[in-house]
């Protein structure tokens, strides 16, 4: 059992790899982006508060996301946690260390998914997902077999994210470089950092991730 962080800019493939680890290893994916989107659609006070910030591509406050993670960590676990899109700032990284220690656990690996900016713009501008099962598609590289229908679960609830447009993406990338990329140095010095080539094919990235995980257990 291992607890890992998938670190990388928007579009690096964190969600895709996390889903594979959930399916293949029974790990638990903790995506603060998914949690916040859920809060947005369920119309909670917190959801209303974060909606505009998220749509612009800016980061929501540390306090909110740390609270979300704390809640999930205390409510059980499967075969290790995959932190996807969290932490995104140094205070969040510090908080994660404290929260894991509180439940008698530690972080085993931080996997940095390395990609080029041009690829990110292409990946994100064509991205859509199934609202029911979460499968991720792309207009050019991975369309659905039948237009408008999810290949995996047959749902017709296919969605595009409000922040998957060029302007928000530019902001999201700047937020990543300014606030999240310092975590690379932070975890390197902690001895937890591993890099994978996020430009490789999905299954090849998965094999690299699996090799890192297998060294941890
Ligand atoms: P994601 O699905 O990870 O790309 O996240 C979508 C959006 O949710 C981000 O652009 C932020 O507005 C917000 N968000 C998700 N995770 C965090 C986090 N750890 N810290 C701050 N904001 C976050």
PDB file of C-alpha atoms and ligand atoms in Angstrom:
ATOM      1  CA  UNK A   1       0.000   0.000   0.000  1.00  0.00           C
ATOM      2  CA  UNK A   2       1.353   3.389  -0.943  1.00  0.00           C
ATOM      3  CA  UNK A   3       0.214   6.967  -0.716  1.00  0.00           C
ATOM      4  CA  UNK A   4       1.245   9.023  -3.730  1.00  0.00           C
ATOM      5  CA  UNK A   5       0.876  12.476  -5.221  1.00  0.00           C
ATOM      6  CA  UNK A   6       0.464  12.951  -8.961  1.00  0.00           C
ATOM      7  CA  UNK A   7       2.030  16.321  -9.674  1.00  0.00           C
ATOM      8  CA  UNK A   8       1.914  18.196 -12.965  1.00  0.00           C
ATOM      9  CA  UNK A   9       0.239  21.036 -14.855  1.00  0.00           C
ATOM     10  CA  UNK A  10      -3.367  20.850 -16.050  1.00  0.00           C
ATOM     11  CA  UNK A  11      -3.617  18.335 -18.888  1.00  0.00           C
ATOM     12  CA  UNK A  12      -0.528  16.364 -17.828  1.00  0.00           C
ATOM     13  CA  UNK A  13      -2.666  13.226 -17.463  1.00  0.00           C
ATOM     14  CA  UNK A  14      -2.995  13.056 -13.669  1.00  0.00           C
ATOM     15  CA  UNK A  15      -6.685  12.156 -13.727  1.00  0.00           C
ATOM     16  CA  UNK A  16      -6.217   9.511 -16.427  1.00  0.00           C
ATOM     17  CA  UNK A  17      -3.434   7.789 -14.507  1.00  0.00           C
ATOM     18  CA  UNK A  18      -5.310   8.071 -11.213  1.00  0.00           C
ATOM     19  CA  UNK A  19      -8.324   6.311 -12.740  1.00  0.00           C
ATOM     20  CA  UNK A  20      -6.117   3.451 -13.904  1.00  0.00           C
ATOM     21  CA  UNK A  21      -4.633   3.048 -10.422  1.00  0.00           C
ATOM     22  CA  UNK A  22      -8.104   2.977  -8.912  1.00  0.00           C
ATOM     23  CA  UNK A  23      -9.215   0.268 -11.373  1.00  0.00           C
ATOM     24  CA  UNK A  24      -6.065  -1.816 -11.263  1.00  0.00           C
ATOM     25  CA  UNK A  25      -4.914  -1.481  -7.651  1.00  0.00           C
ATOM     26  CA  UNK A  26      -7.957  -0.463  -5.646  1.00  0.00           C
ATOM     27  CA  UNK A  27      -6.328   2.781  -4.603  1.00  0.00           C
ATOM     28  CA  UNK A  28      -8.486   5.765  -3.614  1.00  0.00           C
ATOM     29  CA  UNK A  29      -8.355   8.847  -5.839  1.00  0.00           C
ATOM     30  CA  UNK A  30      -8.623  12.130  -3.969  1.00  0.00           C
ATOM     31  CA  UNK A  31      -9.084  14.865  -6.567  1.00  0.00           C
ATOM     32  CA  UNK A  32      -9.731  18.273  -5.043  1.00  0.00           C
ATOM     33  CA  UNK A  33     -10.818  19.480  -8.509  1.00  0.00           C
ATOM     34  CA  UNK A  34     -13.550  16.786  -8.621  1.00  0.00           C
ATOM     35  CA  UNK A  35     -14.609  17.580  -5.054  1.00  0.00           C
ATOM     36  CA  UNK A  36     -14.863  21.288  -5.850  1.00  0.00           C
ATOM     37  CA  UNK A  37     -16.795  20.652  -9.091  1.00  0.00           C
ATOM     38  CA  UNK A  38     -19.202  18.487  -7.121  1.00  0.00           C
ATOM     39  CA  UNK A  39     -19.669  21.279  -4.574  1.00  0.00           C
ATOM     40  CA  UNK A  40     -20.257  23.684  -7.483  1.00  0.00           C
ATOM     41  CA  UNK A  41     -23.034  21.616  -9.041  1.00  0.00           C
ATOM     42  CA  UNK A  42     -24.678  20.706  -5.745  1.00  0.00           C
ATOM     43  CA  UNK A  43     -25.064  24.435  -5.034  1.00  0.00           C
ATOM     44  CA  UNK A  44     -23.607  24.409  -1.516  1.00  0.00           C
ATOM     45  CA  UNK A  45     -22.430  27.731  -0.026  1.00  0.00           C
ATOM     46  CA  UNK A  46     -18.855  26.648  -0.568  1.00  0.00           C
ATOM     47  CA  UNK A  47     -19.652  25.664  -4.152  1.00  0.00           C
ATOM     48  CA  UNK A  48     -21.071  29.103  -4.892  1.00  0.00           C
ATOM     49  CA  UNK A  49     -18.074  30.749  -3.301  1.00  0.00           C
ATOM     50  CA  UNK A  50     -15.524  28.868  -5.426  1.00  0.00           C
ATOM     51  CA  UNK A  51     -17.385  28.721  -8.768  1.00  0.00           C
ATOM     52  CA  UNK A  52     -16.110  31.983 -10.259  1.00  0.00           C
ATOM     53  CA  UNK A  53     -12.572  31.465  -9.007  1.00  0.00           C
ATOM     54  CA  UNK A  54     -12.451  28.018 -10.600  1.00  0.00           C
ATOM     55  CA  UNK A  55     -13.952  29.143 -13.897  1.00  0.00           C
ATOM     56  CA  UNK A  56     -11.308  31.873 -14.155  1.00  0.00           C
ATOM     57  CA  UNK A  57      -8.621  29.236 -13.591  1.00  0.00           C
ATOM     58  CA  UNK A  58      -7.337  30.617 -10.297  1.00  0.00           C
ATOM     59  CA  UNK A  59      -6.651  28.561  -7.190  1.00  0.00           C
ATOM     60  CA  UNK A  60      -9.250  28.444  -4.419  1.00  0.00           C
ATOM     61  CA  UNK A  61      -8.038  29.111  -0.877  1.00  0.00           C
ATOM     62  CA  UNK A  62      -5.774  26.683   0.951  1.00  0.00           C
ATOM     63  CA  UNK A  63      -8.236  26.603   3.823  1.00  0.00           C
ATOM     64  CA  UNK A  64     -11.051  25.213   1.657  1.00  0.00           C
ATOM     65  CA  UNK A  65      -9.058  22.475  -0.084  1.00  0.00           C
ATOM     66  CA  UNK A  66      -7.222  21.408   3.064  1.00  0.00           C
ATOM     67  CA  UNK A  67     -10.625  21.087   4.762  1.00  0.00           C
ATOM     68  CA  UNK A  68     -11.885  18.878   1.924  1.00  0.00           C
ATOM     69  CA  UNK A  69      -8.867  16.594   2.099  1.00  0.00           C
ATOM     70  CA  UNK A  70      -9.002  16.366   5.877  1.00  0.00           C
ATOM     71  CA  UNK A  71     -12.592  15.207   5.678  1.00  0.00           C
ATOM     72  CA  UNK A  72     -11.764  12.459   3.137  1.00  0.00           C
ATOM     73  CA  UNK A  73      -8.659  11.238   4.947  1.00  0.00           C
ATOM     74  CA  UNK A  74     -10.556  10.705   8.145  1.00  0.00           C
ATOM     75  CA  UNK A  75     -13.329   8.750   6.430  1.00  0.00           C
ATOM     76  CA  UNK A  76     -11.593   5.458   5.615  1.00  0.00           C
ATOM     77  CA  UNK A  77      -9.310   4.327   2.832  1.00  0.00           C
ATOM     78  CA  UNK A  78      -8.651   1.590   0.297  1.00  0.00           C
ATOM     79  CA  UNK A  79      -5.290   0.428  -0.905  1.00  0.00           C
ATOM     80  CA  UNK A  80      -3.510   3.784  -0.522  1.00  0.00           C
ATOM     81  CA  UNK A  81      -4.392   7.314  -1.547  1.00  0.00           C
ATOM     82  CA  UNK A  82      -3.679   9.028  -4.865  1.00  0.00           C
ATOM     83  CA  UNK A  83      -3.600  12.777  -4.391  1.00  0.00           C
ATOM     84  CA  UNK A  84      -4.597  14.254  -7.753  1.00  0.00           C
ATOM     85  CA  UNK A  85      -4.420  18.044  -8.025  1.00  0.00           C
ATOM     86  CA  UNK A  86      -3.512  18.386  -4.349  1.00  0.00           C
ATOM     87  CA  UNK A  87      -1.308  19.800  -2.911  1.00  0.00           C
ATOM     88  CA  UNK A  88      -0.966  22.821  -5.196  1.00  0.00           C
ATOM     89  CA  UNK A  89       0.816  25.232  -2.827  1.00  0.00           C
ATOM     90  CA  UNK A  90       3.527  24.931  -0.180  1.00  0.00           C
ATOM     91  CA  UNK A  91       1.079  25.448   2.724  1.00  0.00           C
ATOM     92  CA  UNK A  92      -1.063  22.634   1.264  1.00  0.00           C
ATOM     93  CA  UNK A  93       2.010  20.370   1.089  1.00  0.00           C
ATOM     94  CA  UNK A  94       2.833  21.097   4.734  1.00  0.00           C
ATOM     95  CA  UNK A  95      -0.770  20.444   5.719  1.00  0.00           C
ATOM     96  CA  UNK A  96      -0.814  17.121   3.868  1.00  0.00           C
ATOM     97  CA  UNK A  97       2.259  15.948   5.776  1.00  0.00           C
ATOM     98  CA  UNK A  98       0.577  16.849   9.059  1.00  0.00           C
ATOM     99  CA  UNK A  99      -2.752  15.232   8.123  1.00  0.00           C
ATOM    100  CA  UNK A 100      -1.110  11.966   7.076  1.00  0.00           C
ATOM    101  CA  UNK A 101       0.941  11.858  10.276  1.00  0.00           C
ATOM    102  CA  UNK A 102      -2.245  12.365  12.262  1.00  0.00           C
ATOM    103  CA  UNK A 103      -3.706   9.139  10.832  1.00  0.00           C
ATOM    104  CA  UNK A 104      -0.406   7.285  11.251  1.00  0.00           C
ATOM    105  CA  UNK A 105       0.533   7.348   7.567  1.00  0.00           C
ATOM    106  CA  UNK A 106       3.139   8.868   5.321  1.00  0.00           C
ATOM    107  CA  UNK A 107       3.681   9.903   1.770  1.00  0.00           C
ATOM    108  CA  UNK A 108       5.537   7.296  -0.286  1.00  0.00           C
ATOM    109  CA  UNK A 109       6.140   8.972  -3.628  1.00  0.00           C
ATOM    110  CA  UNK A 110       5.501  12.164  -5.543  1.00  0.00           C
ATOM    111  CA  UNK A 111       5.272  11.456  -9.253  1.00  0.00           C
ATOM    112  CA  UNK A 112       5.927  14.467 -11.431  1.00  0.00           C
ATOM    113  CA  UNK A 113       4.353  14.150 -14.886  1.00  0.00           C
ATOM    114  CA  UNK A 114       6.503  16.139 -17.285  1.00  0.00           C
ATOM    115  CA  UNK A 115       4.940  17.626 -20.424  1.00  0.00           C
ATOM    116  CA  UNK A 116       5.259  20.594 -22.837  1.00  0.00           C
ATOM    117  CA  UNK A 117       2.942  23.585 -22.725  1.00  0.00           C
ATOM    118  CA  UNK A 118       1.915  23.290 -26.398  1.00  0.00           C
ATOM    119  CA  UNK A 119       0.753  19.747 -25.775  1.00  0.00           C
ATOM    120  CA  UNK A 120      -1.282  20.888 -22.796  1.00  0.00           C
ATOM    121  CA  UNK A 121      -3.169  23.481 -24.827  1.00  0.00           C
ATOM    122  CA  UNK A 122      -3.991  20.851 -27.441  1.00  0.00           C
ATOM    123  CA  UNK A 123      -4.992  18.206 -24.898  1.00  0.00           C
ATOM    124  CA  UNK A 124      -7.193  20.518 -22.877  1.00  0.00           C
ATOM    125  CA  UNK A 125      -8.923  22.348 -25.670  1.00  0.00           C
ATOM    126  CA  UNK A 126     -10.342  19.084 -27.064  1.00  0.00           C
ATOM    127  CA  UNK A 127     -11.086  17.398 -23.749  1.00  0.00           C
ATOM    128  CA  UNK A 128     -14.474  16.110 -22.608  1.00  0.00           C
ATOM    129  CA  UNK A 129     -15.502  13.534 -20.022  1.00  0.00           C
ATOM    130  CA  UNK A 130     -18.386  11.244 -19.223  1.00  0.00           C
ATOM    131  CA  UNK A 131     -20.443  12.775 -16.439  1.00  0.00           C
ATOM    132  CA  UNK A 132     -21.459   9.320 -15.232  1.00  0.00           C
ATOM    133  CA  UNK A 133     -18.299   7.173 -15.151  1.00  0.00           C
ATOM    134  CA  UNK A 134     -15.603   9.842 -15.571  1.00  0.00           C
ATOM    135  CA  UNK A 135     -13.972   8.387 -18.720  1.00  0.00           C
ATOM    136  CA  UNK A 136     -11.853  11.058 -20.416  1.00  0.00           C
ATOM    137  CA  UNK A 137     -12.069  11.692 -24.203  1.00  0.00           C
ATOM    138  CA  UNK A 138     -10.500  14.029 -26.755  1.00  0.00           C
ATOM    139  CA  UNK A 139     -12.026  15.361 -29.992  1.00  0.00           C
ATOM    140  CA  UNK A 140      -8.948  14.517 -32.073  1.00  0.00           C
ATOM    141  CA  UNK A 141      -7.055  11.788 -30.264  1.00  0.00           C
ATOM    142  CA  UNK A 142      -9.734   9.811 -28.447  1.00  0.00           C
ATOM    143  CA  UNK A 143     -13.266  10.463 -29.711  1.00  0.00           C
ATOM    144  CA  UNK A 144     -16.156   8.271 -28.578  1.00  0.00           C
ATOM    145  CA  UNK A 145     -16.887   5.364 -30.962  1.00  0.00           C
ATOM    146  CA  UNK A 146     -20.510   6.493 -31.264  1.00  0.00           C
ATOM    147  CA  UNK A 147     -20.887  10.277 -31.302  1.00  0.00           C
ATOM    148  CA  UNK A 148     -22.395  11.561 -28.062  1.00  0.00           C
ATOM    149  CA  UNK A 149     -22.257   8.231 -26.206  1.00  0.00           C
ATOM    150  CA  UNK A 150     -19.680   7.065 -23.654  1.00  0.00           C
ATOM    151  CA  UNK A 151     -17.825   3.919 -24.840  1.00  0.00           C
ATOM    152  CA  UNK A 152     -17.484   2.604 -21.297  1.00  0.00           C
ATOM    153  CA  UNK A 153     -20.908   3.044 -19.690  1.00  0.00           C
ATOM    154  CA  UNK A 154     -23.196   4.119 -22.557  1.00  0.00           C
ATOM    155  CA  UNK A 155     -24.176   7.408 -20.893  1.00  0.00           C
ATOM    156  CA  UNK A 156     -24.983  10.368 -23.144  1.00  0.00           C
ATOM    157  CA  UNK A 157     -24.039  12.824 -20.396  1.00  0.00           C
ATOM    158  CA  UNK A 158     -20.764  13.991 -21.953  1.00  0.00           C
ATOM    159  CA  UNK A 159     -19.375  17.209 -20.483  1.00  0.00           C
ATOM    160  CA  UNK A 160     -16.787  19.881 -21.127  1.00  0.00           C
ATOM    161  CA  UNK A 161     -15.341  21.726 -18.165  1.00  0.00           C
ATOM    162  CA  UNK A 162     -16.117  25.440 -17.861  1.00  0.00           C
ATOM    163  CA  UNK A 163     -12.410  26.127 -17.335  1.00  0.00           C
ATOM    164  CA  UNK A 164     -11.205  24.099 -20.347  1.00  0.00           C
ATOM    165  CA  UNK A 165     -10.984  27.176 -22.578  1.00  0.00           C
ATOM    166  CA  UNK A 166      -7.879  28.982 -23.754  1.00  0.00           C
ATOM    167  CA  UNK A 167      -8.129  31.998 -21.439  1.00  0.00           C
ATOM    168  CA  UNK A 168      -8.707  30.001 -18.244  1.00  0.00           C
ATOM    169  CA  UNK A 169      -6.036  27.547 -19.289  1.00  0.00           C
ATOM    170  CA  UNK A 170      -3.496  30.359 -19.575  1.00  0.00           C
ATOM    171  CA  UNK A 171      -4.360  31.420 -16.009  1.00  0.00           C
ATOM    172  CA  UNK A 172      -4.225  27.802 -14.786  1.00  0.00           C
ATOM    173  CA  UNK A 173      -0.763  27.356 -16.274  1.00  0.00           C
ATOM    174  CA  UNK A 174       0.511  30.574 -14.645  1.00  0.00           C
ATOM    175  CA  UNK A 175      -0.968  29.460 -11.312  1.00  0.00           C
ATOM    176  CA  UNK A 176       0.847  26.157 -11.757  1.00  0.00           C
ATOM    177  CA  UNK A 177       4.227  27.735 -12.479  1.00  0.00           C
ATOM    178  CA  UNK A 178       3.936  30.382  -9.752  1.00  0.00           C
ATOM    179  CA  UNK A 179       2.383  28.390  -6.920  1.00  0.00           C
ATOM    180  CA  UNK A 180       2.605  24.640  -7.611  1.00  0.00           C
ATOM    181  CA  UNK A 181       5.935  24.076  -9.373  1.00  0.00           C
ATOM    182  CA  UNK A 182       7.906  25.053  -6.196  1.00  0.00           C
ATOM    183  CA  UNK A 183       6.624  21.751  -4.809  1.00  0.00           C
ATOM    184  CA  UNK A 184       9.003  19.964  -7.176  1.00  0.00           C
ATOM    185  CA  UNK A 185      11.990  21.336  -5.220  1.00  0.00           C
ATOM    186  CA  UNK A 186      10.207  20.769  -1.921  1.00  0.00           C
ATOM    187  CA  UNK A 187       9.629  17.065  -2.587  1.00  0.00           C
ATOM    188  CA  UNK A 188      12.989  16.580  -4.278  1.00  0.00           C
ATOM    189  CA  UNK A 189      14.674  17.664  -1.065  1.00  0.00           C
ATOM    190  CA  UNK A 190      12.395  15.430   0.958  1.00  0.00           C
ATOM    191  CA  UNK A 191      13.654  12.528  -1.219  1.00  0.00           C
ATOM    192  CA  UNK A 192      10.173  11.658  -2.467  1.00  0.00           C
ATOM    193  CA  UNK A 193      10.281  12.926  -6.050  1.00  0.00           C
ATOM    194  CA  UNK A 194      10.125  10.701  -9.177  1.00  0.00           C
ATOM    195  CA  UNK A 195       9.680  11.955 -12.734  1.00  0.00           C
ATOM    196  CA  UNK A 196       7.802  10.322 -15.608  1.00  0.00           C
ATOM    197  CA  UNK A 197       7.493  11.369 -19.240  1.00  0.00           C
ATOM    198  CA  UNK A 198       3.896  12.556 -19.498  1.00  0.00           C
ATOM    199  CA  UNK A 199       4.186  12.827 -23.285  1.00  0.00           C
ATOM    200  CA  UNK A 200       4.436   9.055 -23.697  1.00  0.00           C
ATOM    201  CA  UNK A 201       1.422   6.869 -24.552  1.00  0.00           C
ATOM    202  CA  UNK A 202      -1.062   6.417 -21.695  1.00  0.00           C
ATOM    203  CA  UNK A 203      -0.094   2.765 -21.145  1.00  0.00           C
ATOM    204  CA  UNK A 204       3.620   3.590 -21.172  1.00  0.00           C
ATOM    205  CA  UNK A 205       3.107   6.328 -18.589  1.00  0.00           C
ATOM    206  CA  UNK A 206       1.095   3.829 -16.537  1.00  0.00           C
ATOM    207  CA  UNK A 207       3.968   1.325 -16.739  1.00  0.00           C
ATOM    208  CA  UNK A 208       6.431   3.950 -15.460  1.00  0.00           C
ATOM    209  CA  UNK A 209       4.061   4.860 -12.618  1.00  0.00           C
ATOM    210  CA  UNK A 210       3.616   1.168 -11.759  1.00  0.00           C
ATOM    211  CA  UNK A 211       7.391   0.664 -11.636  1.00  0.00           C
ATOM    212  CA  UNK A 212       7.727   3.527  -9.162  1.00  0.00           C
ATOM    213  CA  UNK A 213       4.870   2.201  -7.023  1.00  0.00           C
ATOM    214  CA  UNK A 214       6.309  -1.299  -6.989  1.00  0.00           C
ATOM    215  CA  UNK A 215       9.563   0.060  -5.555  1.00  0.00           C
ATOM    216  CA  UNK A 216       7.616   1.538  -2.629  1.00  0.00           C
ATOM    217  CA  UNK A 217       5.861  -1.565  -1.347  1.00  0.00           C
TER     218      UNK A 217
HETATM  219  P1  LIG B   1      -8.348  20.303 -11.501  1.00  0.00           P
HETATM  220  O1  LIG B   1      -9.558  19.487 -11.770  1.00  0.00           O
HETATM  221  O2  LIG B   1      -7.364  19.627 -10.591  1.00  0.00           O
HETATM  222  O3  LIG B   1      -7.703  20.847 -12.745  1.00  0.00           O
HETATM  223  O4  LIG B   1      -8.860  21.598 -10.677  1.00  0.00           O
HETATM  224  C1  LIG B   1      -9.795  22.507 -11.231  1.00  0.00           C
HETATM  225  C2  LIG B   1      -9.792  23.814 -10.455  1.00  0.00           C
HETATM  226  O5  LIG B   1     -10.182  23.573  -9.093  1.00  0.00           O
HETATM  227  C3  LIG B   1      -8.462  24.526 -10.337  1.00  0.00           C
HETATM  228  O6  LIG B   1      -8.160  25.322 -11.476  1.00  0.00           O
HETATM  229  C4  LIG B   1      -8.661  25.348  -9.074  1.00  0.00           C
HETATM  230  O7  LIG B   1      -9.499  26.466  -9.317  1.00  0.00           O
HETATM  231  C5  LIG B   1      -9.442  24.391  -8.197  1.00  0.00           C
HETATM  232  N1  LIG B   1      -8.553  23.506  -7.400  1.00  0.00           N
HETATM  233  C6  LIG B   1      -8.459  22.144  -7.483  1.00  0.00           C
HETATM  234  N2  LIG B   1      -7.565  21.663  -6.607  1.00  0.00           N
HETATM  235  C7  LIG B   1      -7.072  22.740  -5.937  1.00  0.00           C
HETATM  236  C8  LIG B   1      -6.100  22.901  -4.919  1.00  0.00           C
HETATM  237  N3  LIG B   1      -5.446  21.847  -4.407  1.00  0.00           N
HETATM  238  N4  LIG B   1      -5.847  24.168  -4.482  1.00  0.00           N
HETATM  239  C9  LIG B   1      -6.507  25.225  -4.970  1.00  0.00           C
HETATM  240  N5  LIG B   1      -7.415  25.154  -5.960  1.00  0.00           N
HETATM  241  C10 LIG B   1      -7.711  23.931  -6.434  1.00  0.00           C
END
